[in-house]
PDB file of C-alpha atoms in Angstrom:
ATOM      1  CA  ARG A 151       2.166  17.224  10.185  1.00 39.00           C
ATOM      2  CA  LEU A 152       4.915  14.704  10.792  1.00 36.00           C
ATOM      3  CA  LEU A 153       7.305  14.848  13.716  1.00 38.00           C
ATOM      4  CA  THR A 154      10.869  14.771  12.428  1.00 37.00           C
ATOM      5  CA  SER A 155      14.251  14.707  14.076  1.00 38.00           C
ATOM      6  CA  ARG A 156      17.917  15.056  13.212  1.00 38.00           C
ATOM      7  CA  ARG A 157      20.120  11.992  12.969  1.00 38.00           C
ATOM      8  CA  ALA A 158      21.246  10.749  16.390  1.00 41.00           C
ATOM      9  CA  PRO A 159      24.928  11.180  17.344  1.00 40.00           C
ATOM     10  CA  ARG A 160      27.172   8.290  16.273  1.00 39.00           C
ATOM     11  CA  GLU A 161      27.907   7.154  19.819  1.00 40.00           C
ATOM     12  CA  GLN A 162      24.239   6.489  20.565  1.00 39.00           C
ATOM     13  CA  PRO A 163      22.998   2.995  19.595  1.00 39.00           C
ATOM     14  CA  PRO A 164      20.103   3.146  17.087  1.00 40.00           C
ATOM     15  CA  VAL A 165      16.659   1.754  17.867  1.00 39.00           C
ATOM     16  CA  LYS A 166      16.086  -1.392  15.824  1.00 40.00           C
ATOM     17  CA  SER A 167      14.134  -0.914  12.582  1.00 49.00           C
ATOM     18  CA  CYS A 168      12.587   2.401  13.534  1.00 51.00           C
ATOM     19  CA  VAL A 169      13.082   6.146  13.618  1.00 55.00           C
ATOM     20  CA  SER A 170      12.788   7.801  17.017  1.00 53.00           C
ATOM     21  CA  ALA A 171      12.567  11.384  18.176  1.00 55.00           C
ATOM     22  CA  GLY A 172      12.792  12.580  21.726  1.00 52.00           C
ATOM     23  CA  CYS A 173      12.780  15.839  23.615  1.00 50.00           C
ATOM     24  CA  CYS A 174      16.018  17.268  25.016  1.00 49.00           C
ATOM     25  CA  CYS A 175      15.282  16.160  28.588  1.00 50.00           C
ATOM     26  CA  HIS A 176      14.726  12.544  27.456  1.00 52.00           C
ATOM     27  CA  SER A 177      11.385  12.450  29.273  1.00 61.00           C
ATOM     28  CA  CYS A 178       9.517  11.378  26.166  1.00 73.00           C
ATOM     29  CA  ARG A 179      10.382   9.442  23.055  1.00 76.00           C
ATOM     30  CA  TYR A 180       8.425   8.641  19.901  1.00 77.00           C
ATOM     31  CA  TYR A 181       9.029   5.459  17.899  1.00 76.00           C
ATOM     32  CA  PHE A 182       8.292   5.290  14.168  1.00 79.00           C
ATOM     33  CA  PRO A 183       8.923   1.731  12.905  1.00 74.00           C
ATOM     34  CA  CYS A 184       9.026   1.274   9.164  1.00 77.00           C
ATOM     35  CA  GLN A 185      10.155  -2.234   8.083  1.00 73.00           C
ATOM     36  CA  ARG A 186       9.161  -1.373   4.496  1.00 76.00           C
ATOM     37  CA  TRP A 187      10.993  -0.706   1.245  1.00 80.00           C
ATOM     38  CA  LEU A 188      11.330   2.811  -0.127  1.00 85.00           C
ATOM     39  CA  ALA A 189      12.005   1.757  -3.714  1.00 83.00           C
ATOM     40  CA  VAL A 190      10.209   1.969  -7.043  1.00 79.00           C
ATOM     41  CA  GLU A 191      10.894  -1.694  -7.845  1.00 75.00           C
ATOM     42  CA  GLU A 192       9.954  -3.056  -4.396  1.00 76.00           C
ATOM     43  CA  ASP A 193       6.821  -3.351  -2.243  1.00 72.00           C
ATOM     44  CA  ASP A 194       4.144  -0.866  -3.445  1.00 73.00           C
ATOM     45  CA  GLY A 195       6.643   1.297  -5.340  1.00 75.00           C
ATOM     46  CA  GLN A 196       6.544   4.320  -3.017  1.00 78.00           C
ATOM     47  CA  ILE A 197       9.794   6.141  -2.168  1.00 81.00           C
ATOM     48  CA  VAL A 198       8.217   8.317   0.553  1.00 82.00           C
ATOM     49  CA  ARG A 199       6.274   6.992   3.544  1.00 80.00           C
ATOM     50  CA  GLU A 200       4.231   8.498   6.350  1.00 76.00           C
ATOM     51  CA  LEU A 201       5.055   6.742   9.620  1.00 77.00           C
ATOM     52  CA  VAL A 202       2.804   6.686  12.665  1.00 72.00           C
ATOM     53  CA  PRO A 203       4.213   6.387  16.204  1.00 73.00           C
ATOM     54  CA  VAL A 204       3.751   3.221  18.253  1.00 67.00           C
ATOM     55  CA  ASP A 205       4.056   2.588  21.963  1.00 64.00           C
ATOM     56  CA  GLU A 206       7.595   2.100  23.263  1.00 60.00           C
ATOM     57  CA  ALA A 207       6.580  -1.286  24.671  1.00 52.00           C
ATOM     58  CA  PHE A 208       6.208  -2.680  21.163  1.00 53.00           C
ATOM     59  CA  VAL A 209       9.759  -1.687  20.204  1.00 54.00           C
ATOM     60  CA  LYS A 210      11.212  -3.059  23.456  1.00 51.00           C
ATOM     61  CA  LYS A 211       9.334  -6.301  22.945  1.00 50.00           C
ATOM     62  CA  ASP A 212      10.701  -6.501  19.415  1.00 48.00           C
ATOM     63  CA  THR A 213      14.283  -6.091  20.696  1.00 47.00           C
ATOM     64  CA  GLU A 214      13.895  -8.582  23.520  1.00 47.00           C
ATOM     65  CA  ASN A 215      12.176 -11.257  21.445  1.00 47.00           C
ATOM     66  CA  ASP A 216      14.367 -10.868  18.374  1.00 46.00           C
ATOM     67  CA  GLY A 217      11.597  -9.787  16.030  1.00 44.00           C
ATOM     68  CA  GLN A 218       8.633 -11.690  17.425  1.00 41.00           C
ATOM     69  CA  SER A 219       6.486  -8.544  17.616  1.00 44.00           C
ATOM     70  CA  LEU A 220       6.937  -7.486  13.977  1.00 46.00           C
ATOM     71  CA  ALA A 221       3.454  -8.757  13.183  1.00 46.00           C
ATOM     72  CA  THR A 222       1.902  -6.738  15.998  1.00 50.00           C
ATOM     73  CA  LEU A 223       3.759  -3.624  14.874  1.00 54.00           C
ATOM     74  CA  GLY A 224       2.546  -4.095  11.310  1.00 65.00           C
ATOM     75  CA  LEU A 225      -1.058  -4.489  12.392  1.00 69.00           C
ATOM     76  CA  GLU A 226      -0.973  -1.514  14.731  1.00 69.00           C
ATOM     77  CA  GLN A 227       0.507   0.734  12.058  1.00 70.00           C
ATOM     78  CA  LYS A 228      -1.911  -0.496   9.413  1.00 72.00           C
ATOM     79  CA  ALA A 229      -4.865   0.238  11.705  1.00 73.00           C
ATOM     80  CA  LYS A 230      -3.664   3.840  12.085  1.00 76.00           C
ATOM     81  CA  SER A 231      -3.218   4.472   8.365  1.00 83.00           C
ATOM     82  CA  THR A 232      -5.342   4.374   5.235  1.00 90.00           C
ATOM     83  CA  THR A 233      -4.331   2.634   2.018  1.00 90.00           C
ATOM     84  CA  TYR A 234      -5.754   4.116  -1.170  1.00 94.00           C
ATOM     85  CA  THR A 235      -5.794   2.306  -4.497  1.00 95.00           C
ATOM     86  CA  VAL A 236      -5.494   4.999  -7.167  1.00 96.00           C
ATOM     87  CA  LYS A 237      -6.516   4.157 -10.729  1.00 97.00           C
ATOM     88  CA  VAL A 238      -5.708   6.660 -13.466  1.00 97.00           C
ATOM     89  CA  LYS A 239      -7.254   6.502 -16.948  1.00 98.00           C
ATOM     90  CA  THR A 240      -5.430   8.181 -19.834  1.00 97.00           C
ATOM     91  CA  GLY A 241      -7.775   9.261 -22.622  1.00 96.00           C
ATOM     92  CA  ASP A 242      -8.035   7.479 -25.955  1.00 96.00           C
ATOM     93  CA  LYS A 243      -6.950  10.426 -28.062  1.00 93.00           C
ATOM     94  CA  LYS A 244      -4.002  11.109 -30.342  1.00 94.00           C
ATOM     95  CA  ASN A 245      -0.916  12.014 -28.268  1.00 93.00           C
ATOM     96  CA  ALA A 246      -2.910  11.525 -25.049  1.00 95.00           C
ATOM     97  CA  GLY A 247      -0.089   9.725 -23.224  1.00 95.00           C
ATOM     98  CA  THR A 248       2.713  11.437 -21.337  1.00 96.00           C
ATOM     99  CA  ASP A 249       6.343  10.746 -20.445  1.00 94.00           C
ATOM    100  CA  ALA A 250       6.375  13.409 -17.750  1.00 95.00           C
ATOM    101  CA  ASN A 251       6.498  12.652 -14.023  1.00 94.00           C
ATOM    102  CA  VAL A 252       2.942  12.557 -12.667  1.00 96.00           C
ATOM    103  CA  PHE A 253       2.029  13.427  -9.081  1.00 96.00           C
ATOM    104  CA  ILE A 254      -1.134  13.546  -6.992  1.00 97.00           C
ATOM    105  CA  THR A 255      -2.279  15.079  -3.696  1.00 96.00           C
ATOM    106  CA  LEU A 256      -5.348  13.847  -1.798  1.00 97.00           C
ATOM    107  CA  TYR A 257      -7.173  16.463   0.280  1.00 96.00           C
ATOM    108  CA  GLY A 258      -9.364  15.427   3.192  1.00 94.00           C
ATOM    109  CA  SER A 259     -11.457  17.218   5.790  1.00 94.00           C
ATOM    110  CA  LYS A 260      -8.590  16.967   8.329  1.00 93.00           C
ATOM    111  CA  ASP A 261      -5.379  16.981   6.333  1.00 92.00           C
ATOM    112  CA  ASP A 262      -3.805  16.113   2.994  1.00 94.00           C
ATOM    113  CA  THR A 263      -1.288  13.519   1.818  1.00 92.00           C
ATOM    114  CA  GLY A 264       1.211  15.980   0.447  1.00 92.00           C
ATOM    115  CA  ILE A 265       2.606  15.477  -3.039  1.00 93.00           C
ATOM    116  CA  VAL A 266       2.848  11.783  -3.959  1.00 92.00           C
ATOM    117  CA  SER A 267       4.740  10.756  -7.098  1.00 92.00           C
ATOM    118  CA  LEU A 268       2.984   8.080  -9.154  1.00 93.00           C
ATOM    119  CA  LYS A 269       6.080   6.130 -10.144  1.00 88.00           C
ATOM    120  CA  ALA A 270       5.270   2.409 -10.125  1.00 85.00           C
ATOM    121  CA  SER A 271       2.124   1.241 -11.915  1.00 90.00           C
ATOM    122  CA  LYS A 272       0.911  -2.181 -10.815  1.00 86.00           C
ATOM    123  CA  ILE A 273      -0.529  -2.875 -14.276  1.00 88.00           C
ATOM    124  CA  ASN A 274       1.698  -1.389 -16.976  1.00 90.00           C
ATOM    125  CA  LYS A 275       5.465  -1.112 -17.301  1.00 87.00           C
ATOM    126  CA  ASN A 276       5.044   2.035 -19.395  1.00 92.00           C
ATOM    127  CA  LYS A 277       2.762   4.373 -17.461  1.00 93.00           C
ATOM    128  CA  PHE A 278       0.157   6.811 -18.764  1.00 96.00           C
ATOM    129  CA  GLU A 279      -0.096   5.482 -22.304  1.00 96.00           C
ATOM    130  CA  ARG A 280      -3.037   6.267 -24.581  1.00 96.00           C
ATOM    131  CA  GLY A 281      -6.261   4.515 -23.546  1.00 96.00           C
ATOM    132  CA  LYS A 282      -4.630   2.677 -20.618  1.00 96.00           C
ATOM    133  CA  VAL A 283      -5.544   2.440 -16.936  1.00 97.00           C
ATOM    134  CA  ASP A 284      -2.693   2.518 -14.416  1.00 96.00           C
ATOM    135  CA  GLU A 285      -2.971   1.505 -10.762  1.00 95.00           C
ATOM    136  CA  PHE A 286      -0.969   2.851  -7.830  1.00 93.00           C
ATOM    137  CA  THR A 287      -0.941   2.545  -4.037  1.00 90.00           C
ATOM    138  CA  VAL A 288      -0.946   5.584  -1.757  1.00 91.00           C
ATOM    139  CA  GLU A 289      -0.694   5.242   2.023  1.00 88.00           C
ATOM    140  CA  SER A 290      -1.438   8.028   4.461  1.00 88.00           C
ATOM    141  CA  VAL A 291      -2.397   8.754   8.044  1.00 86.00           C
ATOM    142  CA  ASP A 292      -6.008   9.796   8.660  1.00 86.00           C
ATOM    143  CA  ILE A 293      -6.836  12.774   6.425  1.00 92.00           C
ATOM    144  CA  GLY A 294     -10.581  12.624   7.111  1.00 91.00           C
ATOM    145  CA  ASP A 295     -13.251  12.495   4.425  1.00 92.00           C
ATOM    146  CA  LEU A 296     -11.710  12.750   0.955  1.00 95.00           C
ATOM    147  CA  LYS A 297     -12.908  16.029  -0.573  1.00 95.00           C
ATOM    148  CA  LYS A 298     -10.784  16.629  -3.677  1.00 97.00           C
ATOM    149  CA  ILE A 299      -7.536  15.778  -5.416  1.00 97.00           C
ATOM    150  CA  LYS A 300      -4.877  17.691  -7.272  1.00 97.00           C
ATOM    151  CA  ILE A 301      -3.120  15.837 -10.080  1.00 97.00           C
ATOM    152  CA  GLY A 302      -0.531  17.046 -12.527  1.00 96.00           C
ATOM    153  CA  HIS A 303       2.926  16.550 -14.007  1.00 97.00           C
ATOM    154  CA  ASP A 304       6.302  18.313 -14.133  1.00 95.00           C
ATOM    155  CA  ASN A 305       6.184  18.943 -17.907  1.00 94.00           C
ATOM    156  CA  LYS A 306       9.546  17.208 -18.388  1.00 93.00           C
ATOM    157  CA  GLY A 307      10.369  14.691 -21.100  1.00 87.00           C
ATOM    158  CA  ASN A 308       9.979  14.257 -24.850  1.00 87.00           C
ATOM    159  CA  SER A 309       6.186  13.965 -24.848  1.00 90.00           C
ATOM    160  CA  THR A 310       4.725  15.848 -21.891  1.00 92.00           C
ATOM    161  CA  GLY A 311       1.152  16.670 -22.880  1.00 94.00           C
ATOM    162  CA  TRP A 312      -1.431  14.412 -21.213  1.00 96.00           C
ATOM    163  CA  PHE A 313      -5.157  13.883 -21.636  1.00 97.00           C
ATOM    164  CA  LEU A 314      -6.552  12.661 -18.310  1.00 97.00           C
ATOM    165  CA  GLU A 315      -9.912  10.887 -18.539  1.00 97.00           C
ATOM    166  CA  TRP A 316     -10.574  10.140 -14.875  1.00 98.00           C
ATOM    167  CA  VAL A 317      -9.128   9.125 -11.523  1.00 98.00           C
ATOM    168  CA  GLU A 318     -10.699   6.499  -9.277  1.00 98.00           C
ATOM    169  CA  ILE A 319      -9.712   6.216  -5.613  1.00 98.00           C
ATOM    170  CA  ASP A 320     -10.699   3.184  -3.549  1.00 97.00           C
ATOM    171  CA  ALA A 321     -10.173   3.057   0.234  1.00 95.00           C
ATOM    172  CA  PRO A 322     -11.045  -0.487   1.413  1.00 93.00           C
ATOM    173  CA  SER A 323     -10.584   0.347   5.110  1.00 90.00           C
ATOM    174  CA  LEU A 324     -13.197   3.097   4.710  1.00 93.00           C
ATOM    175  CA  GLY A 325     -15.519   1.108   2.453  1.00 94.00           C
ATOM    176  CA  LEU A 326     -15.538   3.911  -0.096  1.00 95.00           C
ATOM    177  CA  CYS A 327     -14.706   4.231  -3.793  1.00 97.00           C
ATOM    178  CA  LEU A 328     -14.826   7.666  -5.440  1.00 97.00           C
ATOM    179  CA  LYS A 329     -14.612   8.697  -9.089  1.00 98.00           C
ATOM    180  CA  PHE A 330     -12.968  11.978 -10.120  1.00 98.00           C
ATOM    181  CA  PRO A 331     -13.896  12.742 -13.752  1.00 97.00           C
ATOM    182  CA  CYS A 332     -11.589  15.042 -15.704  1.00 97.00           C
ATOM    183  CA  GLY A 333     -11.780  14.694 -19.501  1.00 96.00           C
ATOM    184  CA  ARG A 334      -9.285  17.516 -20.108  1.00 97.00           C
ATOM    185  CA  TRP A 335      -5.743  18.124 -21.278  1.00 97.00           C
ATOM    186  CA  LEU A 336      -2.863  18.777 -18.919  1.00 96.00           C
ATOM    187  CA  ASP A 337      -0.722  20.380 -21.582  1.00 95.00           C
ATOM    188  CA  LYS A 338       0.827  23.820 -21.962  1.00 93.00           C
ATOM    189  CA  SER A 339      -0.194  23.892 -25.636  1.00 93.00           C
ATOM    190  CA  GLU A 340      -3.758  22.567 -25.203  1.00 90.00           C
ATOM    191  CA  ASP A 341      -6.945  23.656 -23.433  1.00 89.00           C
ATOM    192  CA  ASP A 342      -6.096  26.393 -20.891  1.00 93.00           C
ATOM    193  CA  GLY A 343      -2.402  25.477 -20.720  1.00 91.00           C
ATOM    194  CA  ALA A 344      -2.554  24.054 -17.189  1.00 96.00           C
ATOM    195  CA  VAL A 345      -0.418  21.018 -16.306  1.00 95.00           C
ATOM    196  CA  GLU A 346      -2.182  20.308 -13.011  1.00 95.00           C
ATOM    197  CA  ARG A 347      -5.843  20.286 -12.062  1.00 97.00           C
ATOM    198  CA  ILE A 348      -7.982  20.187  -8.924  1.00 97.00           C
ATOM    199  CA  ILE A 349     -10.799  17.656  -9.337  1.00 97.00           C
ATOM    200  CA  PHE A 350     -13.812  16.963  -7.137  1.00 97.00           C
ATOM    201  CA  PRO A 351     -15.574  13.581  -6.842  1.00 96.00           C
ATOM    202  CA  ALA A 352     -18.761  12.815  -8.777  1.00 95.00           C
ATOM    203  CA  GLU A 353     -21.346  12.038  -6.091  1.00 90.00           C
ATOM    204  CA  LEU A 354     -23.461   9.837  -8.375  1.00 93.00           C
ATOM    205  CA  GLN A 355     -20.443   7.634  -9.120  1.00 93.00           C
ATOM    206  CA  THR A 356     -19.473   7.104  -5.464  1.00 94.00           C
ATOM    207  CA  THR A 357     -19.686   3.511  -4.221  1.00 95.00           C
ATOM    208  CA  GLU A 358     -20.008   2.553  -0.550  1.00 95.00           C
ATOM    209  CA  TYR A 359     -19.464  -0.945   0.860  1.00 93.00           C
ATOM    210  CA  ILE A 360     -18.607  -2.692   4.127  1.00 91.00           C
ATOM    211  CA  PRO A 361     -15.112  -1.558   5.197  1.00 93.00           C
ATOM    212  CA  PHE A 362     -12.222  -4.020   5.021  1.00 93.00           C
ATOM    213  CA  VAL A 363      -9.980  -4.824   7.998  1.00 91.00           C
ATOM    214  CA  PRO A 364      -6.227  -5.553   8.101  1.00 90.00           C
ATOM    215  CA  TYR A 365      -5.004  -9.101   8.637  1.00 92.00           C
ATOM    216  CA  GLU A 366      -1.445 -10.179   9.335  1.00 91.00           C
ATOM    217  CA  ILE A 367      -0.746 -13.418   7.456  1.00 94.00           C
ATOM    218  CA  THR A 368       2.469 -15.330   8.116  1.00 93.00           C
ATOM    219  CA  VAL A 369       3.330 -18.200   5.787  1.00 96.00           C
ATOM    220  CA  TYR A 370       5.883 -20.888   6.720  1.00 97.00           C
ATOM    221  CA  THR A 371       7.390 -22.915   3.875  1.00 96.00           C
ATOM    222  CA  SER A 372       8.708 -26.370   4.846  1.00 97.00           C
ATOM    223  CA  ASP A 373      12.379 -27.288   5.164  1.00 96.00           C
ATOM    224  CA  ILE A 374      12.529 -30.142   2.658  1.00 95.00           C
ATOM    225  CA  PHE A 375      14.104 -30.432  -0.769  1.00 95.00           C
ATOM    226  CA  GLY A 376      12.148 -28.573  -3.472  1.00 93.00           C
ATOM    227  CA  ALA A 377       9.694 -27.031  -0.966  1.00 95.00           C
ATOM    228  CA  GLY A 378       9.801 -23.508  -2.412  1.00 94.00           C
ATOM    229  CA  THR A 379       7.629 -22.109  -5.199  1.00 94.00           C
ATOM    230  CA  ASP A 380       7.732 -19.262  -7.702  1.00 92.00           C
ATOM    231  CA  ALA A 381       4.004 -19.544  -8.436  1.00 93.00           C
ATOM    232  CA  GLU A 382       1.380 -16.945  -7.500  1.00 93.00           C
ATOM    233  CA  VAL A 383       0.123 -17.814  -3.999  1.00 95.00           C
ATOM    234  CA  PHE A 384      -3.394 -16.825  -2.929  1.00 96.00           C
ATOM    235  CA  ILE A 385      -5.557 -17.128   0.170  1.00 97.00           C
ATOM    236  CA  VAL A 386      -9.240 -17.009   1.162  1.00 97.00           C
ATOM    237  CA  LEU A 387     -10.474 -16.567   4.756  1.00 97.00           C
ATOM    238  CA  TYR A 388     -13.741 -18.098   5.981  1.00 96.00           C
ATOM    239  CA  GLY A 389     -15.736 -16.926   8.985  1.00 93.00           C
ATOM    240  CA  SER A 390     -18.986 -18.125  10.470  1.00 88.00           C
ATOM    241  CA  ASP A 391     -22.339 -18.137   8.643  1.00 84.00           C
ATOM    242  CA  GLY A 392     -20.702 -18.699   5.259  1.00 85.00           C
ATOM    243  CA  ILE A 393     -18.881 -15.351   5.208  1.00 93.00           C
ATOM    244  CA  CYS A 394     -15.630 -15.374   3.270  1.00 95.00           C
ATOM    245  CA  THR A 395     -13.162 -12.946   1.741  1.00 95.00           C
ATOM    246  CA  GLN A 396     -12.283 -12.537  -1.888  1.00 94.00           C
ATOM    247  CA  GLN A 397      -9.398 -14.587  -3.220  1.00 96.00           C
ATOM    248  CA  LYS A 398      -6.297 -12.491  -2.505  1.00 95.00           C
ATOM    249  CA  SER A 399      -2.852 -12.864  -4.045  1.00 94.00           C
ATOM    250  CA  LEU A 400      -0.180 -12.394  -1.396  1.00 94.00           C
ATOM    251  CA  CYS A 401       2.481 -11.012  -3.730  1.00 90.00           C
ATOM    252  CA  VAL A 402       1.974  -7.734  -5.565  1.00 81.00           C
ATOM    253  CA  ASN A 403       4.229  -8.584  -8.516  1.00 79.00           C
ATOM    254  CA  LYS A 404       6.294 -11.350 -10.137  1.00 80.00           C
ATOM    255  CA  ARG A 405       9.450 -10.045  -8.499  1.00 81.00           C
ATOM    256  CA  GLU A 406       7.987 -10.811  -5.067  1.00 85.00           C
ATOM    257  CA  GLN A 407       6.865 -14.236  -6.283  1.00 86.00           C
ATOM    258  CA  ARG A 408      10.482 -15.081  -7.072  1.00 87.00           C
ATOM    259  CA  MET A 409      11.720 -13.735  -3.729  1.00 90.00           C
ATOM    260  CA  TYR A 410       9.151 -15.249  -1.364  1.00 93.00           C
ATOM    261  CA  PHE A 411       8.101 -18.793  -0.418  1.00 95.00           C
ATOM    262  CA  GLU A 412      11.610 -20.212  -0.543  1.00 95.00           C
ATOM    263  CA  ARG A 413      12.551 -23.389   1.299  1.00 95.00           C
ATOM    264  CA  ASN A 414      12.448 -22.963   5.115  1.00 96.00           C
ATOM    265  CA  SER A 415      11.333 -19.325   4.788  1.00 95.00           C
ATOM    266  CA  VAL A 416       8.879 -17.254   6.813  1.00 95.00           C
ATOM    267  CA  ASN A 417       6.999 -14.580   4.855  1.00 94.00           C
ATOM    268  CA  GLN A 418       4.707 -12.045   6.423  1.00 90.00           C
ATOM    269  CA  PHE A 419       1.984  -9.992   4.725  1.00 91.00           C
ATOM    270  CA  ILE A 420      -0.360  -7.267   5.966  1.00 89.00           C
ATOM    271  CA  VAL A 421      -3.442  -7.304   3.721  1.00 91.00           C
ATOM    272  CA  GLU A 422      -6.859  -5.669   3.838  1.00 92.00           C
ATOM    273  CA  LEU A 423      -9.748  -8.074   3.340  1.00 94.00           C
ATOM    274  CA  GLU A 424     -13.439  -8.326   4.074  1.00 94.00           C
ATOM    275  CA  ASP A 425     -14.266  -8.662   7.772  1.00 93.00           C
ATOM    276  CA  VAL A 426     -15.183 -12.320   8.393  1.00 93.00           C
ATOM    277  CA  GLY A 427     -15.793 -11.762  12.096  1.00 90.00           C
ATOM    278  CA  ASP A 428     -13.828 -12.466  15.253  1.00 87.00           C
ATOM    279  CA  ILE A 429     -13.497 -16.194  14.508  1.00 90.00           C
ATOM    280  CA  ILE A 430     -11.789 -17.599  11.406  1.00 93.00           C
ATOM    281  CA  GLU A 431     -13.182 -21.091  10.870  1.00 94.00           C
ATOM    282  CA  LYS A 432     -10.920 -22.101   7.993  1.00 95.00           C
ATOM    283  CA  ILE A 433      -8.756 -20.821   5.164  1.00 96.00           C
ATOM    284  CA  ARG A 434      -8.137 -21.867   1.589  1.00 96.00           C
ATOM    285  CA  ILE A 435      -4.583 -21.330   0.368  1.00 96.00           C
ATOM    286  CA  GLY A 436      -2.947 -22.428  -2.852  1.00 95.00           C
ATOM    287  CA  HIS A 437      -1.210 -21.246  -5.997  1.00 95.00           C
ATOM    288  CA  LYS A 438      -2.040 -20.853  -9.674  1.00 92.00           C
ATOM    289  CA  GLY A 439       0.699 -23.148 -10.977  1.00 89.00           C
ATOM    290  CA  GLY A 440       2.850 -22.262 -13.943  1.00 79.00           C
ATOM    291  CA  GLY A 441       6.552 -21.575 -14.104  1.00 73.00           C
ATOM    292  CA  LEU A 442       9.507 -23.890 -13.637  1.00 79.00           C
ATOM    293  CA  ASN A 443       9.202 -24.330  -9.870  1.00 81.00           C
ATOM    294  CA  SER A 444       5.506 -24.248  -9.020  1.00 89.00           C
ATOM    295  CA  GLY A 445       5.328 -27.171  -6.597  1.00 93.00           C
ATOM    296  CA  TRP A 446       5.136 -25.985  -2.979  1.00 95.00           C
ATOM    297  CA  HIS A 447       5.381 -27.728   0.399  1.00 96.00           C
ATOM    298  CA  LEU A 448       3.534 -25.572   2.927  1.00 96.00           C
ATOM    299  CA  ASP A 449       4.279 -26.078   6.620  1.00 96.00           C
ATOM    300  CA  ARG A 450       1.713 -23.783   8.282  1.00 96.00           C
ATOM    301  CA  VAL A 451      -0.028 -20.408   8.248  1.00 96.00           C
ATOM    302  CA  THR A 452      -0.751 -18.054  11.149  1.00 95.00           C
ATOM    303  CA  ILE A 453      -3.249 -15.193  10.960  1.00 94.00           C
ATOM    304  CA  ARG A 454      -3.790 -12.267  13.314  1.00 89.00           C
ATOM    305  CA  ARG A 455      -6.117  -9.307  13.303  1.00 85.00           C
ATOM    306  CA  LEU A 456      -6.918  -6.448  15.649  1.00 74.00           C
ATOM    307  CA  LEU A 457     -10.270  -6.873  17.381  1.00 64.00           C
ATOM    308  CA  PRO A 458     -12.539  -3.850  17.933  1.00 59.00           C
ATOM    309  CA  ASN A 459     -11.010  -3.326  21.396  1.00 52.00           C
ATOM    310  CA  GLY A 460      -7.561  -2.980  19.812  1.00 53.00           C
ATOM    311  CA  LYS A 461      -6.199  -6.354  21.014  1.00 54.00           C
TER     312      LYS A 461
END
């Protein structure tokens, strides 16, 4: 599914911030920019990523302009991939939680995501506890219409048995939210002894809505004393005819809040929001206060999006 290559020889200079693979005659070359963390404690917590190729012109422009095309690269890649928000509900039963390593695979009409480890919950520090809902992010290239999932665990740890209530998968760029009911044990000593299950969506619990679109939001914090903030920054976009997006926090966790929006910094975010049209009339940006250093001096904000013609 993915084009891979061996590491280039040491004497060849690497392409900046990307992985490239070319044929032996050097007549073609594929560029796979990443510019993302592969770390449980960073970004969306994923340690494996699917990368989509971009045109060589984007990489050359990036090199020549010293990073000025990073935003364009991010938007182009986001438009070619799908971000799934995966919510997992552990049942409210005795010993329902698990300490094992949980994984999931999404199967579509065209392809599947491969095995994705659910390592970093956005909601709970301790994952898969009794009666709790955990939330994860899964990114993939186009797999087509989502048909089923396989979810399970490696049966390792002190308490491995798990009662899975349901899985909910939301794909904002597709305007689709599906519910996968389970209500069974994934435990070698319970039920049928299986530790992984294939689950199909419940058609009556499927929700459809207007698909979201990716926006690239760049925030410039001023270069004056005390300009930075550790508060939670949010933004709302307004289009014509009173259309606006939901209020969206730009940081996914408190760790990012402490890292971003420092004095004289430039922070860039690729977020999926409601489509407000080709013209953005205004924005509302602010923070929720709190903390020792909540005051913030904002210099400016720039926003880009891909129009239907790809520009």
